[in-house]
Amino acid sequence: MATVLTFRPRYAARLGNSAPYVARPYAGRVSRARGAGAIRARRRNILHDFNAPAAWAALTTFLWYAVGMVPVQIAVIGQFGLDRAQISSWMFIIWATGAVSSMVLSMAYRQPLATTSSLSALIFLGTLSGRFGFDDIAGANLMAGLLVIVLAVAGFGRRLLVWLPMPLAMAMLAGSIMADAMNVVATSVADASIAGVTVAGYVVGRMLRNPRVPPIGLALISGAAAVAVMHSANPEPVEWMLPSLDVPTMHFSVASFLAISLPLIVLSIGLGNVQGLGYLAEQGYRVPADRVTLVLGINSVVNAVFGGHTAQASRNGIPIMASPEAGPMHGRYWASLLVAVAMLAIALAAAPVTSLLAILPHSYVITLAGLAILPSFQDAMERAFGGALRFGSLVSFLVAATPFSMLGITSAFWALVLGLAAALVTDRTQLLMHWRGERAGAARREARLPVVIRPAAAARVAGDLRIPISATIRNLSPNGLLVHAEEQLLPGAQLEFLFRTPGGAELSMRADVRHVQHLQIESPEIWEAGCEFRESDAQSREQLVRFVLNHQDHQRSTKLAKAG
């Protein structure tokens, strides 16, 4: 029996008009046609996936990259006493490889799979400028990249996401970005004429609740208007210089491998995969962690050959581009594509771009970045403290929120270590159950989750409006399930879902809309009734997936049968 998603008529009234809400069909599917027709179909799908919220997310991420990363990179690289050609080669290669790999991964998987160079790794290298020569650091970068490739082939990227409990990872993410969220308050108080106007535009956008007018877009426009009126700057002329490629001399040693290469792997791959790819997985995407890790290893090797440092999945960019405010789930990869184009511009003209961005006041950029990260911060907090391992999540959050470095490694890594240790002491049973369950059924569940619900047609039944909606079952828990809708919904609204059980009975329950696309269905009875969920594609191929939850011991099992 198929799951029927039923929206009561009062939901349409909540939209402020009498017309019923009609959801758009899923448009991100790649055509299975062959030849020139397939190319045209793919092109149409890609163009149809473009949306304004993704473009706004891309612009915000670009400002975050350019203003938050480029000046730091130039400052740290300058500590090594390199000549202009070496600096140009370093800057060009780290931005060029990140842009190309972001385009390839995002197009291949239709996900905002953004890659960059690791800023944490670069800052770590800056602390070693007086202890190691640049030839030692270049050799250590190459060894780190080669080892990342080995780890990717061995399946380390996927196993890390499976083994690490997501509540701890989300707590680490929330703690790491909390300072950026708090900066919104500090800058608004210190510079109300610019930061305050930017925040006001964001609040107006949240009040409008219009998916075509995202809050961050209004914040960017209102803040830019305030900058134009209140701020004046005279940028210094910058000499245009095309990038050059320089292959540095490398020195390899056991000491540099232990002191540099191993921490680089932890900082770039460990934290990048957990924070960036982990957030993608929590948003309902099936993340190709091993393939992304392999690409990051290749990027790191190419970077090292031309004097650069290790690559990573974007820790701060992905939460912006993959958040619910970045538009429909199937079109968020457009944000990564647009940012990749901007990254190529940075690669070709790092110095002029830095000069132009220096015109923007610091308070405007900091406020905009903090507002862009707010949805991700809220989502991470809810996932960190909404389920099991709460004390471990609390420890992970507090450690990550405290800026410090120990043994040359930042607090984000130690947040995971101490969070796991705290969970092992206080929530040992839950943690061991998680590990045993993940090892026993990781491959089986990966093939079956998430389940996508795509009813074929809309109909009116008994006065109820049944709407075709593309949705993904994200999280399963003893209290119900979390559904991620492809379409934009009305935050704060209450919907009613009607499930048909295998025995033919109908089970009705309420669902609260979280953000603009999250539906929280809290009803353990759906498991006791043995509800079934149907997935069908354009060719009407169907799969029936039954979720059975034992409410006593919270053990979950999944049975899959094919029909049609």
mmCIF file with all atom_site columns, C-alpha atoms in Angstrom, residues 220-389:
data_model
loop_
_atom_site.group_PDB
_atom_site.id
_atom_site.type_symbol
_atom_site.label_atom_id
_atom_site.label_alt_id
_atom_site.label_comp_id
_atom_site.label_asym_id
_atom_site.label_entity_id
_atom_site.label_seq_id
_atom_site.pdbx_PDB_ins_code
_atom_site.Cartn_x
_atom_site.Cartn_y
_atom_site.Cartn_z
_atom_site.occupancy
_atom_site.B_iso_or_equiv
_atom_site.pdbx_formal_charge
_atom_site.auth_seq_id
_atom_site.auth_comp_id
_atom_site.auth_asym_id
_atom_site.auth_atom_id
_atom_site.pdbx_PDB_model_num
ATOM 1   C CA . LEU A 1 220 ? 22.839 41.691 1.265   1.00 0.00 ? 220 LEU A CA 1
ATOM 2   C CA . ILE A 1 221 ? 20.898 44.355 -0.654  1.00 0.00 ? 221 ILE A CA 1
ATOM 3   C CA . SER A 1 222 ? 19.954 46.459 2.379   1.00 0.00 ? 222 SER A CA 1
ATOM 4   C CA . GLY A 1 223 ? 23.491 46.246 3.751   1.00 0.00 ? 223 GLY A CA 1
ATOM 5   C CA . ALA A 1 224 ? 24.978 47.206 0.389   1.00 0.00 ? 224 ALA A CA 1
ATOM 6   C CA . ALA A 1 225 ? 22.689 50.239 0.252   1.00 0.00 ? 225 ALA A CA 1
ATOM 7   C CA . ALA A 1 226 ? 23.837 51.249 3.735   1.00 0.00 ? 226 ALA A CA 1
ATOM 8   C CA . VAL A 1 227 ? 27.479 50.822 2.694   1.00 0.00 ? 227 VAL A CA 1
ATOM 9   C CA . ALA A 1 228 ? 26.930 52.999 -0.381  1.00 0.00 ? 228 ALA A CA 1
ATOM 10  C CA . VAL A 1 229 ? 25.434 55.782 1.750   1.00 0.00 ? 229 VAL A CA 1
ATOM 11  C CA . MET A 1 230 ? 27.515 55.587 4.932   1.00 0.00 ? 230 MET A CA 1
ATOM 12  C CA . HIS A 1 231 ? 30.910 54.256 3.845   1.00 0.00 ? 231 HIS A CA 1
ATOM 13  C CA . SER A 1 232 ? 33.616 55.781 1.669   1.00 0.00 ? 232 SER A CA 1
ATOM 14  C CA . ALA A 1 233 ? 36.907 54.186 0.661   1.00 0.00 ? 233 ALA A CA 1
ATOM 15  C CA . ASN A 1 234 ? 39.862 54.951 -1.606  1.00 0.00 ? 234 ASN A CA 1
ATOM 16  C CA . PRO A 1 235 ? 41.434 51.656 -2.659  1.00 0.00 ? 235 PRO A CA 1
ATOM 17  C CA . GLU A 1 236 ? 45.098 51.685 -3.595  1.00 0.00 ? 236 GLU A CA 1
ATOM 18  C CA . PRO A 1 237 ? 45.967 50.870 -7.212  1.00 0.00 ? 237 PRO A CA 1
ATOM 19  C CA . VAL A 1 238 ? 47.018 47.265 -7.723  1.00 0.00 ? 238 VAL A CA 1
ATOM 20  C CA . GLU A 1 239 ? 49.281 45.986 -10.478 1.00 0.00 ? 239 GLU A CA 1
ATOM 21  C CA . TRP A 1 240 ? 47.602 43.321 -12.612 1.00 0.00 ? 240 TRP A CA 1
ATOM 22  C CA . MET A 1 241 ? 49.642 40.124 -12.667 1.00 0.00 ? 241 MET A CA 1
ATOM 23  C CA . LEU A 1 242 ? 48.724 36.842 -14.308 1.00 0.00 ? 242 LEU A CA 1
ATOM 24  C CA . PRO A 1 243 ? 49.451 33.796 -12.155 1.00 0.00 ? 243 PRO A CA 1
ATOM 25  C CA . SER A 1 244 ? 52.543 31.685 -12.668 1.00 0.00 ? 244 SER A CA 1
ATOM 26  C CA . LEU A 1 245 ? 53.267 28.069 -11.763 1.00 0.00 ? 245 LEU A CA 1
ATOM 27  C CA . ASP A 1 246 ? 56.381 27.178 -9.798  1.00 0.00 ? 246 ASP A CA 1
ATOM 28  C CA . VAL A 1 247 ? 57.506 23.688 -8.718  1.00 0.00 ? 247 VAL A CA 1
ATOM 29  C CA . PRO A 1 248 ? 59.270 23.973 -5.348  1.00 0.00 ? 248 PRO A CA 1
ATOM 30  C CA . THR A 1 249 ? 62.185 21.924 -4.086  1.00 0.00 ? 249 THR A CA 1
ATOM 31  C CA . MET A 1 250 ? 60.937 19.208 -1.727  1.00 0.00 ? 250 MET A CA 1
ATOM 32  C CA . HIS A 1 251 ? 62.594 17.465 1.196   1.00 0.00 ? 251 HIS A CA 1
ATOM 33  C CA . PHE A 1 252 ? 61.134 14.316 2.737   1.00 0.00 ? 252 PHE A CA 1
ATOM 34  C CA . SER A 1 253 ? 61.794 13.120 6.279   1.00 0.00 ? 253 SER A CA 1
ATOM 35  C CA . VAL A 1 254 ? 60.153 11.061 8.995   1.00 0.00 ? 254 VAL A CA 1
ATOM 36  C CA . ALA A 1 255 ? 60.140 14.101 11.288  1.00 0.00 ? 255 ALA A CA 1
ATOM 37  C CA . SER A 1 256 ? 58.218 16.255 8.808   1.00 0.00 ? 256 SER A CA 1
ATOM 38  C CA . PHE A 1 257 ? 55.798 13.391 8.130   1.00 0.00 ? 257 PHE A CA 1
ATOM 39  C CA . LEU A 1 258 ? 54.958 12.966 11.819  1.00 0.00 ? 258 LEU A CA 1
ATOM 40  C CA . ALA A 1 259 ? 54.959 16.668 12.699  1.00 0.00 ? 259 ALA A CA 1
ATOM 41  C CA . ILE A 1 260 ? 53.314 18.058 9.560   1.00 0.00 ? 260 ILE A CA 1
ATOM 42  C CA . SER A 1 261 ? 51.681 15.440 7.314   1.00 0.00 ? 261 SER A CA 1
ATOM 43  C CA . LEU A 1 262 ? 49.616 13.622 9.940   1.00 0.00 ? 262 LEU A CA 1
ATOM 44  C CA . PRO A 1 263 ? 48.149 16.814 11.498  1.00 0.00 ? 263 PRO A CA 1
ATOM 45  C CA . LEU A 1 264 ? 47.385 18.090 7.980   1.00 0.00 ? 264 LEU A CA 1
ATOM 46  C CA . ILE A 1 265 ? 45.317 14.981 7.275   1.00 0.00 ? 265 ILE A CA 1
ATOM 47  C CA . VAL A 1 266 ? 43.363 15.417 10.506  1.00 0.00 ? 266 VAL A CA 1
ATOM 48  C CA . LEU A 1 267 ? 42.753 19.120 9.881   1.00 0.00 ? 267 LEU A CA 1
ATOM 49  C CA . SER A 1 268 ? 41.829 18.923 6.220   1.00 0.00 ? 268 SER A CA 1
ATOM 50  C CA . ILE A 1 269 ? 40.202 15.542 5.645   1.00 0.00 ? 269 ILE A CA 1
ATOM 51  C CA . GLY A 1 270 ? 38.996 14.637 9.130   1.00 0.00 ? 270 GLY A CA 1
ATOM 52  C CA . LEU A 1 271 ? 37.356 17.944 9.996   1.00 0.00 ? 271 LEU A CA 1
ATOM 53  C CA . GLY A 1 272 ? 36.327 18.769 6.430   1.00 0.00 ? 272 GLY A CA 1
ATOM 54  C CA . ASN A 1 273 ? 34.567 15.459 5.901   1.00 0.00 ? 273 ASN A CA 1
ATOM 55  C CA . VAL A 1 274 ? 32.889 15.464 9.287   1.00 0.00 ? 274 VAL A CA 1
ATOM 56  C CA . GLN A 1 275 ? 31.767 19.089 9.247   1.00 0.00 ? 275 GLN A CA 1
ATOM 57  C CA . GLY A 1 276 ? 31.114 19.686 5.543   1.00 0.00 ? 276 GLY A CA 1
ATOM 58  C CA . LEU A 1 277 ? 30.070 16.279 4.232   1.00 0.00 ? 277 LEU A CA 1
ATOM 59  C CA . GLY A 1 278 ? 28.424 15.440 7.542   1.00 0.00 ? 278 GLY A CA 1
ATOM 60  C CA . TYR A 1 279 ? 26.138 18.443 7.157   1.00 0.00 ? 279 TYR A CA 1
ATOM 61  C CA . LEU A 1 280 ? 25.278 17.352 3.623   1.00 0.00 ? 280 LEU A CA 1
ATOM 62  C CA . ALA A 1 281 ? 24.370 13.885 4.878   1.00 0.00 ? 281 ALA A CA 1
ATOM 63  C CA . GLU A 1 282 ? 22.173 15.379 7.584   1.00 0.00 ? 282 GLU A CA 1
ATOM 64  C CA . GLN A 1 283 ? 20.352 17.408 4.932   1.00 0.00 ? 283 GLN A CA 1
ATOM 65  C CA . GLY A 1 284 ? 19.267 14.183 3.237   1.00 0.00 ? 284 GLY A CA 1
ATOM 66  C CA . TYR A 1 285 ? 21.891 13.876 0.491   1.00 0.00 ? 285 TYR A CA 1
ATOM 67  C CA . ARG A 1 286 ? 23.546 10.544 -0.262  1.00 0.00 ? 286 ARG A CA 1
ATOM 68  C CA . VAL A 1 287 ? 27.106 11.803 -0.014  1.00 0.00 ? 287 VAL A CA 1
ATOM 69  C CA . PRO A 1 288 ? 29.783 9.945  -2.043  1.00 0.00 ? 288 PRO A CA 1
ATOM 70  C CA . ALA A 1 289 ? 32.272 10.361 0.791   1.00 0.00 ? 289 ALA A CA 1
ATOM 71  C CA . ASP A 1 290 ? 34.956 8.026  -0.565  1.00 0.00 ? 290 ASP A CA 1
ATOM 72  C CA . ARG A 1 291 ? 34.962 9.616  -4.019  1.00 0.00 ? 291 ARG A CA 1
ATOM 73  C CA . VAL A 1 292 ? 35.031 13.114 -2.572  1.00 0.00 ? 292 VAL A CA 1
ATOM 74  C CA . THR A 1 293 ? 37.940 12.101 -0.331  1.00 0.00 ? 293 THR A CA 1
ATOM 75  C CA . LEU A 1 294 ? 39.747 10.686 -3.375  1.00 0.00 ? 294 LEU A CA 1
ATOM 76  C CA . VAL A 1 295 ? 39.264 13.965 -5.244  1.00 0.00 ? 295 VAL A CA 1
ATOM 77  C CA . LEU A 1 296 ? 40.536 15.888 -2.220  1.00 0.00 ? 296 LEU A CA 1
ATOM 78  C CA . GLY A 1 297 ? 43.631 13.676 -2.150  1.00 0.00 ? 297 GLY A CA 1
ATOM 79  C CA . ILE A 1 298 ? 44.271 14.334 -5.841  1.00 0.00 ? 298 ILE A CA 1
ATOM 80  C CA . ASN A 1 299 ? 43.763 18.066 -5.263  1.00 0.00 ? 299 ASN A CA 1
ATOM 81  C CA . SER A 1 300 ? 46.213 17.976 -2.357  1.00 0.00 ? 300 SER A CA 1
ATOM 82  C CA . VAL A 1 301 ? 48.860 16.243 -4.493  1.00 0.00 ? 301 VAL A CA 1
ATOM 83  C CA . VAL A 1 302 ? 48.434 18.719 -7.363  1.00 0.00 ? 302 VAL A CA 1
ATOM 84  C CA . ASN A 1 303 ? 48.527 21.613 -4.900  1.00 0.00 ? 303 ASN A CA 1
ATOM 85  C CA . ALA A 1 304 ? 51.734 20.301 -3.333  1.00 0.00 ? 304 ALA A CA 1
ATOM 86  C CA . VAL A 1 305 ? 53.458 19.872 -6.698  1.00 0.00 ? 305 VAL A CA 1
ATOM 87  C CA . PHE A 1 306 ? 53.005 23.595 -7.364  1.00 0.00 ? 306 PHE A CA 1
ATOM 88  C CA . GLY A 1 307 ? 53.703 24.805 -3.832  1.00 0.00 ? 307 GLY A CA 1
ATOM 89  C CA . GLY A 1 308 ? 50.197 24.708 -2.353  1.00 0.00 ? 308 GLY A CA 1
ATOM 90  C CA . HIS A 1 309 ? 48.744 22.920 0.661   1.00 0.00 ? 309 HIS A CA 1
ATOM 91  C CA . THR A 1 310 ? 46.036 20.342 1.331   1.00 0.00 ? 310 THR A CA 1
ATOM 92  C CA . ALA A 1 311 ? 42.419 20.531 0.150   1.00 0.00 ? 311 ALA A CA 1
ATOM 93  C CA . GLN A 1 312 ? 39.221 19.836 2.047   1.00 0.00 ? 312 GLN A CA 1
ATOM 94  C CA . ALA A 1 313 ? 35.450 19.794 1.718   1.00 0.00 ? 313 ALA A CA 1
ATOM 95  C CA . SER A 1 314 ? 34.352 23.334 2.485   1.00 0.00 ? 314 SER A CA 1
ATOM 96  C CA . ARG A 1 315 ? 33.565 23.449 6.204   1.00 0.00 ? 315 ARG A CA 1
ATOM 97  C CA . ASN A 1 316 ? 31.813 26.826 6.147   1.00 0.00 ? 316 ASN A CA 1
ATOM 98  C CA . GLY A 1 317 ? 30.704 27.034 2.528   1.00 0.00 ? 317 GLY A CA 1
ATOM 99  C CA . ILE A 1 318 ? 28.714 23.793 2.408   1.00 0.00 ? 318 ILE A CA 1
ATOM 100 C CA . PRO A 1 319 ? 26.486 24.713 5.392   1.00 0.00 ? 319 PRO A CA 1
ATOM 101 C CA . ILE A 1 320 ? 25.577 27.936 3.567   1.00 0.00 ? 320 ILE A CA 1
ATOM 102 C CA . MET A 1 321 ? 24.989 26.369 0.152   1.00 0.00 ? 321 MET A CA 1
ATOM 103 C CA . ALA A 1 322 ? 23.200 23.261 1.458   1.00 0.00 ? 322 ALA A CA 1
ATOM 104 C CA . SER A 1 323 ? 20.975 24.965 4.025   1.00 0.00 ? 323 SER A CA 1
ATOM 105 C CA . PRO A 1 324 ? 17.177 25.077 3.537   1.00 0.00 ? 324 PRO A CA 1
ATOM 106 C CA . GLU A 1 325 ? 17.431 28.781 2.686   1.00 0.00 ? 325 GLU A CA 1
ATOM 107 C CA . ALA A 1 326 ? 19.517 27.940 -0.410  1.00 0.00 ? 326 ALA A CA 1
ATOM 108 C CA . GLY A 1 327 ? 16.408 26.869 -2.296  1.00 0.00 ? 327 GLY A CA 1
ATOM 109 C CA . PRO A 1 328 ? 14.940 23.495 -3.264  1.00 0.00 ? 328 PRO A CA 1
ATOM 110 C CA . MET A 1 329 ? 17.099 20.547 -2.394  1.00 0.00 ? 329 MET A CA 1
ATOM 111 C CA . HIS A 1 330 ? 17.534 19.405 -5.997  1.00 0.00 ? 330 HIS A CA 1
ATOM 112 C CA . GLY A 1 331 ? 18.783 22.838 -7.133  1.00 0.00 ? 331 GLY A CA 1
ATOM 113 C CA . ARG A 1 332 ? 21.269 23.770 -4.419  1.00 0.00 ? 332 ARG A CA 1
ATOM 114 C CA . TYR A 1 333 ? 24.195 22.474 -6.450  1.00 0.00 ? 333 TYR A CA 1
ATOM 115 C CA . TRP A 1 334 ? 23.817 25.635 -8.537  1.00 0.00 ? 334 TRP A CA 1
ATOM 116 C CA . ALA A 1 335 ? 25.252 27.588 -5.606  1.00 0.00 ? 335 ALA A CA 1
ATOM 117 C CA . SER A 1 336 ? 28.397 25.474 -5.750  1.00 0.00 ? 336 SER A CA 1
ATOM 118 C CA . LEU A 1 337 ? 28.661 25.912 -9.523  1.00 0.00 ? 337 LEU A CA 1
ATOM 119 C CA . LEU A 1 338 ? 28.394 29.699 -9.291  1.00 0.00 ? 338 LEU A CA 1
ATOM 120 C CA . VAL A 1 339 ? 30.906 29.849 -6.456  1.00 0.00 ? 339 VAL A CA 1
ATOM 121 C CA . ALA A 1 340 ? 33.308 27.696 -8.474  1.00 0.00 ? 340 ALA A CA 1
ATOM 122 C CA . VAL A 1 341 ? 33.220 30.252 -11.298 1.00 0.00 ? 341 VAL A CA 1
ATOM 123 C CA . ALA A 1 342 ? 34.004 33.000 -8.788  1.00 0.00 ? 342 ALA A CA 1
ATOM 124 C CA . MET A 1 343 ? 36.841 30.875 -7.368  1.00 0.00 ? 343 MET A CA 1
ATOM 125 C CA . LEU A 1 344 ? 38.403 30.730 -10.823 1.00 0.00 ? 344 LEU A CA 1
ATOM 126 C CA . ALA A 1 345 ? 38.313 34.519 -10.896 1.00 0.00 ? 345 ALA A CA 1
ATOM 127 C CA . ILE A 1 346 ? 40.140 34.587 -7.559  1.00 0.00 ? 346 ILE A CA 1
ATOM 128 C CA . ALA A 1 347 ? 42.695 32.122 -8.916  1.00 0.00 ? 347 ALA A CA 1
ATOM 129 C CA . LEU A 1 348 ? 43.388 34.306 -11.943 1.00 0.00 ? 348 LEU A CA 1
ATOM 130 C CA . ALA A 1 349 ? 43.403 37.629 -10.075 1.00 0.00 ? 349 ALA A CA 1
ATOM 131 C CA . ALA A 1 350 ? 43.924 37.137 -6.347  1.00 0.00 ? 350 ALA A CA 1
ATOM 132 C CA . ALA A 1 351 ? 45.583 40.506 -5.777  1.00 0.00 ? 351 ALA A CA 1
ATOM 133 C CA . PRO A 1 352 ? 43.045 42.685 -7.666  1.00 0.00 ? 352 PRO A CA 1
ATOM 134 C CA . VAL A 1 353 ? 40.117 40.790 -6.134  1.00 0.00 ? 353 VAL A CA 1
ATOM 135 C CA . THR A 1 354 ? 41.545 41.303 -2.657  1.00 0.00 ? 354 THR A CA 1
ATOM 136 C CA . SER A 1 355 ? 41.934 45.024 -3.337  1.00 0.00 ? 355 SER A CA 1
ATOM 137 C CA . LEU A 1 356 ? 38.346 45.365 -4.551  1.00 0.00 ? 356 LEU A CA 1
ATOM 138 C CA . LEU A 1 357 ? 36.935 43.430 -1.616  1.00 0.00 ? 357 LEU A CA 1
ATOM 139 C CA . ALA A 1 358 ? 38.935 45.573 0.783   1.00 0.00 ? 358 ALA A CA 1
ATOM 140 C CA . ILE A 1 359 ? 36.519 48.394 -0.072  1.00 0.00 ? 359 ILE A CA 1
ATOM 141 C CA . LEU A 1 360 ? 33.738 46.621 1.829   1.00 0.00 ? 360 LEU A CA 1
ATOM 142 C CA . PRO A 1 361 ? 33.618 47.517 5.524   1.00 0.00 ? 361 PRO A CA 1
ATOM 143 C CA . HIS A 1 362 ? 34.537 44.709 7.878   1.00 0.00 ? 362 HIS A CA 1
ATOM 144 C CA . SER A 1 363 ? 31.266 44.971 9.813   1.00 0.00 ? 363 SER A CA 1
ATOM 145 C CA . TYR A 1 364 ? 29.207 44.383 6.657   1.00 0.00 ? 364 TYR A CA 1
ATOM 146 C CA . VAL A 1 365 ? 31.094 41.239 5.659   1.00 0.00 ? 365 VAL A CA 1
ATOM 147 C CA . ILE A 1 366 ? 31.120 39.799 9.194   1.00 0.00 ? 366 ILE A CA 1
ATOM 148 C CA . THR A 1 367 ? 27.399 40.450 9.672   1.00 0.00 ? 367 THR A CA 1
ATOM 149 C CA . LEU A 1 368 ? 26.503 38.961 6.297   1.00 0.00 ? 368 LEU A CA 1
ATOM 150 C CA . ALA A 1 369 ? 28.547 35.835 6.987   1.00 0.00 ? 369 ALA A CA 1
ATOM 151 C CA . GLY A 1 370 ? 26.980 35.433 10.417  1.00 0.00 ? 370 GLY A CA 1
ATOM 152 C CA . LEU A 1 371 ? 23.450 35.785 9.064   1.00 0.00 ? 371 LEU A CA 1
ATOM 153 C CA . ALA A 1 372 ? 24.176 33.267 6.306   1.00 0.00 ? 372 ALA A CA 1
ATOM 154 C CA . ILE A 1 373 ? 25.340 30.717 8.852   1.00 0.00 ? 373 ILE A CA 1
ATOM 155 C CA . LEU A 1 374 ? 22.330 31.143 11.188  1.00 0.00 ? 374 LEU A CA 1
ATOM 156 C CA . PRO A 1 375 ? 20.095 28.453 9.569   1.00 0.00 ? 375 PRO A CA 1
ATOM 157 C CA . SER A 1 376 ? 22.958 25.974 9.661   1.00 0.00 ? 376 SER A CA 1
ATOM 158 C CA . PHE A 1 377 ? 23.681 26.866 13.282  1.00 0.00 ? 377 PHE A CA 1
ATOM 159 C CA . GLN A 1 378 ? 20.037 26.383 14.277  1.00 0.00 ? 378 GLN A CA 1
ATOM 160 C CA . ASP A 1 379 ? 19.805 23.092 12.404  1.00 0.00 ? 379 ASP A CA 1
ATOM 161 C CA . ALA A 1 380 ? 23.044 21.797 13.933  1.00 0.00 ? 380 ALA A CA 1
ATOM 162 C CA . MET A 1 381 ? 21.890 22.690 17.451  1.00 0.00 ? 381 MET A CA 1
ATOM 163 C CA . GLU A 1 382 ? 18.583 20.879 16.972  1.00 0.00 ? 382 GLU A CA 1
ATOM 164 C CA . ARG A 1 383 ? 20.295 17.756 15.692  1.00 0.00 ? 383 ARG A CA 1
ATOM 165 C CA . ALA A 1 384 ? 23.000 17.817 18.339  1.00 0.00 ? 384 ALA A CA 1
ATOM 166 C CA . PHE A 1 385 ? 20.660 18.024 21.331  1.00 0.00 ? 385 PHE A CA 1
ATOM 167 C CA . GLY A 1 386 ? 17.427 16.550 19.984  1.00 0.00 ? 386 GLY A CA 1
ATOM 168 C CA . GLY A 1 387 ? 18.279 12.881 20.445  1.00 0.00 ? 387 GLY A CA 1
ATOM 169 C CA . ALA A 1 388 ? 20.790 10.567 22.079  1.00 0.00 ? 388 ALA A CA 1
ATOM 170 C CA . LEU A 1 389 ? 24.328 11.277 23.375  1.00 0.00 ? 389 LEU A CA 1
#
